[in-house]
Coordinates of C-alpha atoms and ligand atoms in Angstrom, one line a residue:
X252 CA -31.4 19.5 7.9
X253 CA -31.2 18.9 4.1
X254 CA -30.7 15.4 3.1
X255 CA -28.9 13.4 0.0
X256 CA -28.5 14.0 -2.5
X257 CA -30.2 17.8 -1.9
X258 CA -27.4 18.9 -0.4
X259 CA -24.7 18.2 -3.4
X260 CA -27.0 17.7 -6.4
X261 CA -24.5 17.8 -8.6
X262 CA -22.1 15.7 -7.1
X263 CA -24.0 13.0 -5.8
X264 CA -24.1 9.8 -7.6
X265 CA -27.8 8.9 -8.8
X266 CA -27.5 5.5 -10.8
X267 CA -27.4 2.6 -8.5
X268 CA -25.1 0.3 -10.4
X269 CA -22.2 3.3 -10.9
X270 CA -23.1 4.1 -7.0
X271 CA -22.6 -0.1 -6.3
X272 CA -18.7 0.2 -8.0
X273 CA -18.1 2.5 -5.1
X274 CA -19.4 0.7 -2.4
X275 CA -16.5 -1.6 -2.5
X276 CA -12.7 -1.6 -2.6
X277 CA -10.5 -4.2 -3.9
X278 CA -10.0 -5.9 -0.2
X279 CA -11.2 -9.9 -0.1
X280 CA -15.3 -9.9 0.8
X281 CA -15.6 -6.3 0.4
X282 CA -19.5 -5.7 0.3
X283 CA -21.7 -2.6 -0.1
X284 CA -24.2 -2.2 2.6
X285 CA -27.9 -1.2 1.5
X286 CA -28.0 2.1 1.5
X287 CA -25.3 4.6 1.2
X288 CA -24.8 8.0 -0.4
X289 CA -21.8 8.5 -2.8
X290 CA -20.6 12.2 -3.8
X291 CA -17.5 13.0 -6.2
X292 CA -16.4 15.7 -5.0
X293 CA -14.8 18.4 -8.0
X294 CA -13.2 20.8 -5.6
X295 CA -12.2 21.9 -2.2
X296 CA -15.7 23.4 -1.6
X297 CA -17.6 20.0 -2.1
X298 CA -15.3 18.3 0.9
X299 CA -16.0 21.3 3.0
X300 CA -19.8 21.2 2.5
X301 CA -19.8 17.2 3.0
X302 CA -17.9 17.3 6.1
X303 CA -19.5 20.3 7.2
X304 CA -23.1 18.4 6.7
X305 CA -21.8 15.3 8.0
X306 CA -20.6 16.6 11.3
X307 CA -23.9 18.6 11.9
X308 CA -25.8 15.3 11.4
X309 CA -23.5 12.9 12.5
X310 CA -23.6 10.9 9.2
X311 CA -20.6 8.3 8.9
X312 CA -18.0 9.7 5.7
X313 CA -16.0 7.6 3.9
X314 CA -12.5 9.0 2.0
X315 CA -12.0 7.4 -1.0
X316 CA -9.6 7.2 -3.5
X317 CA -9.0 4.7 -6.3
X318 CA -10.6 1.8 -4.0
X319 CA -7.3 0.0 -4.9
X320 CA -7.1 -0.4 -1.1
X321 CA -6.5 -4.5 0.7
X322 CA -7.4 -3.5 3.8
X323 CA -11.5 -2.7 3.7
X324 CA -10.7 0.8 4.5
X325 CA -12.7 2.7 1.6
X326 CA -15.6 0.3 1.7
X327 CA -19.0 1.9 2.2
X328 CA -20.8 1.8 5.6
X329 CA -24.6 1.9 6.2
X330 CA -25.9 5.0 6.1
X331 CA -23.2 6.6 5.3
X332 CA -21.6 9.0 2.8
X333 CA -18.5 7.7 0.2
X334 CA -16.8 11.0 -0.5
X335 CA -14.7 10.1 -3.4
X336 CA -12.2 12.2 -4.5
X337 CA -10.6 11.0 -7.8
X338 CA -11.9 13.7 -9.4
X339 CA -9.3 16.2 -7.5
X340 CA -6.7 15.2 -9.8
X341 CA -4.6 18.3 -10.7
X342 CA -0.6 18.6 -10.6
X343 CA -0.7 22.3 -8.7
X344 CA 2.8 22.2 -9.3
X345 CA 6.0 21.3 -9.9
X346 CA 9.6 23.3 -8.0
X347 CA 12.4 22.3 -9.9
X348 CA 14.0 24.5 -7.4
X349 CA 12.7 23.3 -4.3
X350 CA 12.5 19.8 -5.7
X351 CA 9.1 19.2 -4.8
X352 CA 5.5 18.9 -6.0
X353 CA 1.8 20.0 -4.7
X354 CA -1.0 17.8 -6.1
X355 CA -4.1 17.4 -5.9
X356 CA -5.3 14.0 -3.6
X357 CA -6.8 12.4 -7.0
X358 CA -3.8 12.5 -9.1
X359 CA -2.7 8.8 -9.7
X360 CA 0.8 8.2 -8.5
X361 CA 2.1 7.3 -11.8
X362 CA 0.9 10.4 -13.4
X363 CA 3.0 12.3 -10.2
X364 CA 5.8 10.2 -11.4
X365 CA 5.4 11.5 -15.1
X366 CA 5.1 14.9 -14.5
X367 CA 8.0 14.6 -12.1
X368 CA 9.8 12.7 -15.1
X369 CA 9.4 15.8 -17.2
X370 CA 11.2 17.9 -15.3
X371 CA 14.2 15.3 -14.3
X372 CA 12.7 14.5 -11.0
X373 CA 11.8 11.5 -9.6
X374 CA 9.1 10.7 -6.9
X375 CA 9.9 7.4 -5.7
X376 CA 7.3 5.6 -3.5
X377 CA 6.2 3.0 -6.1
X378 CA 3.6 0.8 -4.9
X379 CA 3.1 -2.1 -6.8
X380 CA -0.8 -0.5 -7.4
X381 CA 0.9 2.8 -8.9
X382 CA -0.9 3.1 -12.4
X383 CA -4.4 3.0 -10.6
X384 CA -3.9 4.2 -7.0
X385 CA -4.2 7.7 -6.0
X386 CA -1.6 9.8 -4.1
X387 CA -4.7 10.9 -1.6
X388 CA -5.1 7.4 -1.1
X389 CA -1.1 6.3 -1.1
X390 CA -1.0 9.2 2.0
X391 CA -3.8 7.7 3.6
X392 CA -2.1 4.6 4.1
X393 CA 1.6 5.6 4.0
X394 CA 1.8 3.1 1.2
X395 CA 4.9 1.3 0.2
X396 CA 5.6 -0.8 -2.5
X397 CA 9.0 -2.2 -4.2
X398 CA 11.7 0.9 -4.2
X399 CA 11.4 0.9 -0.2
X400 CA 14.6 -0.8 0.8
X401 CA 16.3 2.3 -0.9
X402 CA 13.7 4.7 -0.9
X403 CA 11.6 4.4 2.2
X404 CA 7.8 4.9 1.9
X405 CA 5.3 7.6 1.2
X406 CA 6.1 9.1 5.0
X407 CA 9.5 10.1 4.1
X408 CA 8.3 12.4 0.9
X409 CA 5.4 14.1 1.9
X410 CA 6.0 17.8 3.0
X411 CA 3.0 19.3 4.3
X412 CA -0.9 18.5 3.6
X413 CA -3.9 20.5 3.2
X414 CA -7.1 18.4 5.2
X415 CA -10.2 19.4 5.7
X416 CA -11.6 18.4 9.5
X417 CA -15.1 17.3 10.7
X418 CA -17.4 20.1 10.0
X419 CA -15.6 21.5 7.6
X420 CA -12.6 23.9 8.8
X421 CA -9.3 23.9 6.5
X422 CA -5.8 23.1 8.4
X423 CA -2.5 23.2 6.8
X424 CA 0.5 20.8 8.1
X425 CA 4.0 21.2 7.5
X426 CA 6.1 23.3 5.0
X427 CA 7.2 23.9 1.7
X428 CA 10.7 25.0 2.9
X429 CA 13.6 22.7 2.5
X430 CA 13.7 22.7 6.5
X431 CA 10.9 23.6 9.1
X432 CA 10.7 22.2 12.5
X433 CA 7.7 24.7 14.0
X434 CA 5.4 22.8 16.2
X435 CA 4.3 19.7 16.5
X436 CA 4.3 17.2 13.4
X437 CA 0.9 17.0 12.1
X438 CA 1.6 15.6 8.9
X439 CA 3.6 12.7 10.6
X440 CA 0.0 12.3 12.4
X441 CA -2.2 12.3 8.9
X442 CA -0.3 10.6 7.1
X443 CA -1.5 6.9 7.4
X444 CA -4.8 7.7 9.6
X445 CA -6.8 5.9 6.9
X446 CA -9.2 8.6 6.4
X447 CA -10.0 8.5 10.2
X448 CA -8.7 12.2 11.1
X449 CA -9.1 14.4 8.4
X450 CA -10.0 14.2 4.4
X451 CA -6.5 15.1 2.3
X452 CA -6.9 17.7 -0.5
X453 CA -3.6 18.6 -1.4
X454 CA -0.2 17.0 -0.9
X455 CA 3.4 18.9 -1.0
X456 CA 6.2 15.9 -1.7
X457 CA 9.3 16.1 -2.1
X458 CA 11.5 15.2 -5.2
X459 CA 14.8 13.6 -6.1
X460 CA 17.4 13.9 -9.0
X461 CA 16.0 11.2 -11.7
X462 CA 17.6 8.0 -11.2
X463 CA 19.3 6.1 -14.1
X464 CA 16.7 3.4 -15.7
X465 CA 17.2 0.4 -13.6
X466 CA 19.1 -2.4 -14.6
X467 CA 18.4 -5.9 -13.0
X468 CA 19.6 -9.5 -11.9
X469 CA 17.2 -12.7 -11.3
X470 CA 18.3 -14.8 -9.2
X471 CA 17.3 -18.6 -8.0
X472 CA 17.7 -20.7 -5.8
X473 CA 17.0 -24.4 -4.5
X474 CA 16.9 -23.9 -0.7
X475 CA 15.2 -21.0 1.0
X476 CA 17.6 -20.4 3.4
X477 CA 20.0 -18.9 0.7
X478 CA 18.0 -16.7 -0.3
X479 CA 17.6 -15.6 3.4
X480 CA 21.7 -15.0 3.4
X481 CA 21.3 -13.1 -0.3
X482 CA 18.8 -10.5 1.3
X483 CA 21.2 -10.1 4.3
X484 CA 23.9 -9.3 2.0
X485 CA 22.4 -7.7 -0.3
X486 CA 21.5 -5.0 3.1
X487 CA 24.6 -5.1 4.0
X488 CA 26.1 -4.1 0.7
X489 CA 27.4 0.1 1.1
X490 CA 25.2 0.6 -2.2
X491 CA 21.5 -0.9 -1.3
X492 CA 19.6 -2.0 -4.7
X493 CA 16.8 0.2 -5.4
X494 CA 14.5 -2.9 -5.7
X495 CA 14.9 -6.9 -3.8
X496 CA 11.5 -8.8 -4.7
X497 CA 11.3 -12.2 -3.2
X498 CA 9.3 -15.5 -4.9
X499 CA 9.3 -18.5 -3.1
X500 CA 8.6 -21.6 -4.9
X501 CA 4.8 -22.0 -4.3
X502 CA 4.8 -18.3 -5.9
X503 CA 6.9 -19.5 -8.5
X504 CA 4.7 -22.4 -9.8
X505 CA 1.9 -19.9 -9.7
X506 CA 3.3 -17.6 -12.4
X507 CA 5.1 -20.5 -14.5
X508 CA 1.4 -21.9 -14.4
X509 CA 0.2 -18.4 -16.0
X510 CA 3.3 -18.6 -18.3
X511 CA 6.9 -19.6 -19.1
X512 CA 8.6 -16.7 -17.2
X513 CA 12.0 -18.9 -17.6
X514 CA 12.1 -20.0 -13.9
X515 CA 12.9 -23.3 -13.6
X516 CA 10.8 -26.2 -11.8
X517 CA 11.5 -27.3 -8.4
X518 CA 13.5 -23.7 -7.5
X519 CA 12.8 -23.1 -3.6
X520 CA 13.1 -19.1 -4.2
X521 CA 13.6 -16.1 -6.1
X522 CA 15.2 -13.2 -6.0
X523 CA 14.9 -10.1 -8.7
X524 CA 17.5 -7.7 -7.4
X525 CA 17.9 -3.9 -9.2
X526 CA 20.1 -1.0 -9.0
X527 CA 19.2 2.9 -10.6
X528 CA 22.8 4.3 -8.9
X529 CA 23.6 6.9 -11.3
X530 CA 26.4 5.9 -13.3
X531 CA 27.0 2.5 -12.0
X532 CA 24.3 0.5 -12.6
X533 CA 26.1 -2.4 -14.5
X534 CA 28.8 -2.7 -12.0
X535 CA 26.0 -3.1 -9.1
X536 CA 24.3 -5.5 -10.7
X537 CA 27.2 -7.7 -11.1
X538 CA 28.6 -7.0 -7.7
X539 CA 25.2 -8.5 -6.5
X540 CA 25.2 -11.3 -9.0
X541 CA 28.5 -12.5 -7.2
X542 CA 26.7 -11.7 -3.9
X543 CA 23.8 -13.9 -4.4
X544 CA 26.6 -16.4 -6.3
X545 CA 28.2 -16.5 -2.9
X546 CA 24.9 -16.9 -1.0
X547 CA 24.0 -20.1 -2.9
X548 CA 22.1 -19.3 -6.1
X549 CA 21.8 -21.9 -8.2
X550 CA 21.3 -19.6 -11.4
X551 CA 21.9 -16.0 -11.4
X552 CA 20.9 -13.7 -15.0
X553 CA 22.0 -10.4 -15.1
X554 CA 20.4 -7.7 -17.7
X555 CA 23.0 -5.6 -19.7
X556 CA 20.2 -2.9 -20.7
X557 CA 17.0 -1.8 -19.7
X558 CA 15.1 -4.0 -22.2
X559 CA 16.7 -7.3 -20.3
X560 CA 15.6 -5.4 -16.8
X561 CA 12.0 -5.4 -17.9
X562 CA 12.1 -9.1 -19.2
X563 CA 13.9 -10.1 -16.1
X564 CA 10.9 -8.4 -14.0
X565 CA 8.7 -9.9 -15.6
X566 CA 8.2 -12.8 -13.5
X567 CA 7.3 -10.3 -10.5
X568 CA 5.0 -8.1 -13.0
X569 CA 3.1 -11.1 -13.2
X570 CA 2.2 -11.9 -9.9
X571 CA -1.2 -9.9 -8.8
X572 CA -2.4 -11.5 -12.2
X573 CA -1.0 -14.8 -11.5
X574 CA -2.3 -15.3 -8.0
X575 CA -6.2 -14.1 -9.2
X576 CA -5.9 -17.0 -12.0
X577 CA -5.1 -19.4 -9.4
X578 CA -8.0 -18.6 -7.0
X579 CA -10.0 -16.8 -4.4
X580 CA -7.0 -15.5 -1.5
X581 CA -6.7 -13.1 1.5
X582 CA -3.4 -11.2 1.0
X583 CA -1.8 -10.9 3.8
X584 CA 0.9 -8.0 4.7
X585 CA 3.0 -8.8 7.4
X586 CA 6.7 -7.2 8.2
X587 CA 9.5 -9.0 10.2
X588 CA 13.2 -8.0 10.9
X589 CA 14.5 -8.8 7.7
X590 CA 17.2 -11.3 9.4
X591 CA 13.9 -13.4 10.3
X592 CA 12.6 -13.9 6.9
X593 CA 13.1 -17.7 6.5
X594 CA 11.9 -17.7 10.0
X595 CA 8.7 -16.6 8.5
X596 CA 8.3 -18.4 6.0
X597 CA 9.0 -21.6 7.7
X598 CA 6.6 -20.7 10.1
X599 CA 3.9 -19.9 6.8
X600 CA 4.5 -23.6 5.8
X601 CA 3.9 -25.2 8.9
X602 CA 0.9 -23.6 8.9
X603 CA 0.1 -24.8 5.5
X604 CA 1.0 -28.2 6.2
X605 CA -1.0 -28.4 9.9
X606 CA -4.4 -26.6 8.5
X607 CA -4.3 -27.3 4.2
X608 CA -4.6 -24.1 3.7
X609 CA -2.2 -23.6 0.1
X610 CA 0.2 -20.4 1.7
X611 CA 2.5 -18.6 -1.4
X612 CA 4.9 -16.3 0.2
X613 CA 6.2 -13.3 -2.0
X614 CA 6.8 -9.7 -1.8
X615 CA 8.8 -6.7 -0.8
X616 CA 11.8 -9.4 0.7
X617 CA 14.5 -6.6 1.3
X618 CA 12.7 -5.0 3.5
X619 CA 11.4 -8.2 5.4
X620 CA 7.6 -7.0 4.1
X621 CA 5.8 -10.3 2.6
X622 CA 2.3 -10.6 1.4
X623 CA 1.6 -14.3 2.0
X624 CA -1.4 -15.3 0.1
X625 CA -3.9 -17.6 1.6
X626 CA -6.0 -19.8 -0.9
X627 CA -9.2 -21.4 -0.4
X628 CA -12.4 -22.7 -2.1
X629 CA -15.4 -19.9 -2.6
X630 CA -18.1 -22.6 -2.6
X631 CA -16.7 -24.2 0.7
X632 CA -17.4 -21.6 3.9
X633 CA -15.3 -23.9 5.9
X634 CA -12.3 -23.9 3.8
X635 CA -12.5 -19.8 4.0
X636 CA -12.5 -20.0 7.6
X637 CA -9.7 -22.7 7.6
X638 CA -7.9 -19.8 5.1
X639 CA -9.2 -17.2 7.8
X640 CA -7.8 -19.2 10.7
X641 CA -4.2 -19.8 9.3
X642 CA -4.4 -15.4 8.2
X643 CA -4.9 -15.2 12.1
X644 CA -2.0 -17.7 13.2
X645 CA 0.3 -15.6 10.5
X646 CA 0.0 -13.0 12.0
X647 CA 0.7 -14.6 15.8
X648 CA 3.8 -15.8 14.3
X649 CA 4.8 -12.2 12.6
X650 CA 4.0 -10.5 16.4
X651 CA 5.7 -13.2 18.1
X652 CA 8.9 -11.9 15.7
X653 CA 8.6 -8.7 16.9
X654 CA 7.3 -8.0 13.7
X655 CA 3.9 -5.8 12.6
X656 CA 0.6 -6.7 11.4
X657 CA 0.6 -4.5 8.2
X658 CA 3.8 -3.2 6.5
X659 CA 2.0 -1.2 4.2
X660 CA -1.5 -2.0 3.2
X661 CA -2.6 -0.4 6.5
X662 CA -5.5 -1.8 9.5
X663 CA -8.6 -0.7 7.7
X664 CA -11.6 -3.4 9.0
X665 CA -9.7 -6.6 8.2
X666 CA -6.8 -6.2 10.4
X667 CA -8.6 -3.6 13.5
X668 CA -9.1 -7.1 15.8
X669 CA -5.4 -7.1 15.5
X670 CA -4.2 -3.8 16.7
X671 CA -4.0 -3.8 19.8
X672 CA -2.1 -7.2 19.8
X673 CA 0.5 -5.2 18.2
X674 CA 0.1 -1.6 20.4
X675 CA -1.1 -2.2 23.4
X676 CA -4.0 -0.5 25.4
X677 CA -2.7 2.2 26.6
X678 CA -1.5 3.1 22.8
X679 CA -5.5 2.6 21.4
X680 CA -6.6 4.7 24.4
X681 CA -4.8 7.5 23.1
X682 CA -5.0 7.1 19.9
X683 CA -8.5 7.2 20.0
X684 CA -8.4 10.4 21.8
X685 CA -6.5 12.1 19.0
X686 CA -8.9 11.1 16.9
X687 CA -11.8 12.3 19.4
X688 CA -10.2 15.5 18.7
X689 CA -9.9 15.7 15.3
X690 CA -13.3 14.1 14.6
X691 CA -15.5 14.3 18.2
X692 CA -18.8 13.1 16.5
X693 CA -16.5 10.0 15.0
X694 CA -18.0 10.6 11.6
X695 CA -14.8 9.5 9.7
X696 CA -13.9 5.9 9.1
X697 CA -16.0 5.1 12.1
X698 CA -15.2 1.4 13.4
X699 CA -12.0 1.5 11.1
X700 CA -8.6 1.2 12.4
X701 CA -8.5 1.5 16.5
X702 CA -11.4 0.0 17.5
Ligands
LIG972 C1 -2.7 -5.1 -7.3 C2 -2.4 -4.3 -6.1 C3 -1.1 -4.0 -5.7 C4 -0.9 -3.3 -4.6 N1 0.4 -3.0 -4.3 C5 0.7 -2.2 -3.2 C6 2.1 -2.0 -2.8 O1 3.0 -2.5 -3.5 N2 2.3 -1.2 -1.7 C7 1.2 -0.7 -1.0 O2 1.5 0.1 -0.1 N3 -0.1 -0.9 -1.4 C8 -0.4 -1.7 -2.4 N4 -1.7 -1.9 -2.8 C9 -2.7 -1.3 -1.9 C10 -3.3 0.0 -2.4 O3 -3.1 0.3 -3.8 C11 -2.7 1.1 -1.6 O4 -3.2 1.0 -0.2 C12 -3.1 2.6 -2.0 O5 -2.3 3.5 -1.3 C13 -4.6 2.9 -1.9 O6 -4.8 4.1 -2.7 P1 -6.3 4.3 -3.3 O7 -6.3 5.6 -4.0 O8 -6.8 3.2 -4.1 O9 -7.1 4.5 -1.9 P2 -8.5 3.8 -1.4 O10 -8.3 2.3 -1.5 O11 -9.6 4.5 -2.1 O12 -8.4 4.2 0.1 C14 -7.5 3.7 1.0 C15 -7.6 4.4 2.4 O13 -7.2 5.7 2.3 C16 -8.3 6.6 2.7 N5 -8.3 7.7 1.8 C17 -8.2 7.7 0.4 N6 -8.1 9.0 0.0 C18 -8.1 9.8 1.0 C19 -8.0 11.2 1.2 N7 -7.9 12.0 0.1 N8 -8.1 11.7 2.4 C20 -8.2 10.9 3.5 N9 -8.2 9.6 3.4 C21 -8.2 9.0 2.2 C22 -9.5 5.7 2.6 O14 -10.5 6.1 3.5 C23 -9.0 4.3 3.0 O15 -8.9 4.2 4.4 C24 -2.0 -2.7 -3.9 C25 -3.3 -2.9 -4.3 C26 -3.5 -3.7 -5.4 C27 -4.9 -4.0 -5.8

């Protein structure tokens, strides 16, 4: 059997330092093993002839994307093959008609957006990653990101797929139809296997009408606990915002420390609230000004036009770049019945308080989807596995809630301990035999996910 880089030449990466940048994704500790083959693959033919190469000699493949993932899941693995597919990154097409798109798996999601744009169409999943992450990698992990609480996630637009399997054969799932209900839901099944089934090489989504450009209120508050009531009413309001980002005042010292984003000291939360509703945009906003009024905001700014909306999301635009300038952290990405937010949270600072660990708690607040972020000192091994520790009890508490381990960054390595916490055995045992199906040599993802 012909070995790397024989087999794919031309694809395979030769320099070792451009070969290290793949080895790793953007999840905390993410290190390369020592040896491990990388191939950019330029068109359908290269997947099949890596899969097909990798079944026959059982070689372990990694998908890979952007390598924007959190969750370890497009890291390199020893002795194994990073198929990277970035370079797949042509719009096929886009159906005004049929409102939806086919893409190739490298096409960023912000350039999908774009050339949905141009032809007044809108793809909403927007994850907070969207300039750099790929829409291979965004179905991979069913990403989310901050239009969800109106919107839903990356599930709820994607059509039909076409993957290539373990030794090579190519399947297609679902339809392009505005309907089709034939046979059992294999996109449903691919969509958010993190690379474990199948390698993705072409994506059908749907579209929508283009919204209006958003406009936005900021809202703050001195106890936690309105905030809480805010997101509940916000929910309950018969026109949802199209975006409810939450800050909490840990978060919110973070980014004042990065710059004055106008929040003022000693506020216990944050909320940046948005609507895009066609047409009534200004009257939303204002109708959840008075909302959040009612709720217990101390100060409540509302944008009148889109230039405002940008420098009233600013603050939250900050945060990925004001949580690296305050130090090393594990993100965490758990999900909890929105009515149990403050719960939550409470639960995150009683952790803090018991263990040291500094805990900010911020994200996707509408849809009860946090990413608590866990600090601790690099040079100190025992305060990361203090920081490790309280990531563990965080997750306890989000279970306990009847709440999920990941919301949206998906189980890659970090989170597989915790799976089966959250599924149960029987659940694993058959999800590992779907996979045994799709992939009976486990060559994809192995040691990923369920095990
Ligand atoms: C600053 C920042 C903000 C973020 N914000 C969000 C957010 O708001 N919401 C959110 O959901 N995520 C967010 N993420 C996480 C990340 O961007 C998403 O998980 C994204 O979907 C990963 O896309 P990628 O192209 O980088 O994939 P990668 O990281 O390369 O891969 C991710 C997973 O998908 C698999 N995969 C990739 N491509 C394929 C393919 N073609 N076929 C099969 N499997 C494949 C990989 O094996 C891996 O398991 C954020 C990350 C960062 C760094």
């Amino acid at each position: 059997m012909t070995s790397f880089p024989d087999a794919l030449p031309a694809r395979t990466v030769t320099d070792p330092d451009v070969r290290a940048r793949y080895g790793v994704d953007e999840s905390l500790g993410a290190t390369a093993p020592e040896h491990f083959e990388v191939v950019r693959a330029r068109d359908l033919a290269d997947v099949v002839d890596v899969l097909r190469w990798a079944h026959e000699t059982g070689t372990p493949v990694v998908p890979q994307g952007a390598r924007s993932g959190l969750a370890g899941g497009s890291v390199a693995l020893e002795g194994g093959v990073v198929l990277n597919l970035e370079g797949l990154d042509t719009v096929v097409e886009v159906d005004p008609l049929e409102s939806l798109a086919v893409v190739q798996p490298g096409v960023l999601n912000a350039d999908l957006k774009v050339a949905a744009a141009a032809q007044g169409l809108f793809y909403p999943p927007d994850p907070a990653s969207s300039a750099f992450c790929t829409i291979g990698g965004n179905v991979a992990t069913n990403a989310g990101g901050l239009g969800c609480i109106k919107y839903g996630v990356t599930a709820d637009y994607v059509k039909g797929l076409q993957v290539v399997l373990p030794g090579g054969e190519v399947i297609r799932t679902g339809h392009r139809t505005a309907k089709g209900v034939a046979g059992l839901d294999l996109t449903g099944l691919f969509v958010g296997s993190e690379g474990t089934l199948g390698v993705v090489t072409e994506v059908t989504v749907k579209l929508q009408p283009a919204p209006e450009p958003a406009l936005t209120a900021l809202a703050v508050f001195e106890h936690l606990d309105a905030a809480s009531r805010g997101i509940v009413a916000l929910r309950l309001d018969r026109h949802r915002p199209s975006l409810v980002e939450l800050l909490d005042g840990p978060t919110i010292e973070a980014i004042q420390a990065i710059a004055d984003f106008g929040f003022p000291s000693g506020a216990e939360a944050a909320l940046v609230v948005q609507s895009d509703r066609a047409g009534h945009t200004a009257e939303d906003v204002l109708r959840y000004a008075a909302l959040l009024t009612d709720a217990g905001a101390i100060e409540v700014a509302v944008a009148d036009d889109p230039q405002e909306s940008d420098a009233l999301l600013a603050g939250r635009r900050a945060l990925h770049h004001a949580l690296e300038a305050k130090g090393p952290h594990f993100i965490e990405d758990v999900c909890v019945p929105v009515g149990l937010l403050t719960t939550l949270i409470a639960a995150g600072r009683d952790i803090s308080a018991r263990t040291g660990v500094e805990i900010t708690m911020s994200g996707h607040g509408g849809d009860g989807n946090l990413h608590p972020s866990l600090f601790f000192d690099a040079d100190d091994q025992h305060s990361r596995e203090r920081a490790e520790a309280a990531f563990g009890e965080l997750v306890a508490v989000a279970l306990a809630m009847g709440g999920t381990i990941t919301g949206e960054h998906g189980v890659g390595s970090l989170k597989a301990r915790w799976l089966r916490d959250e599924v149960g055995t029987a659940s694993i045992e058959r999800q590992r035999a779907i996979k045994a199906l799709f992939d009976p040599r486990g060559i994809l993802n192995p040691g990923r996910v369920y095990w």
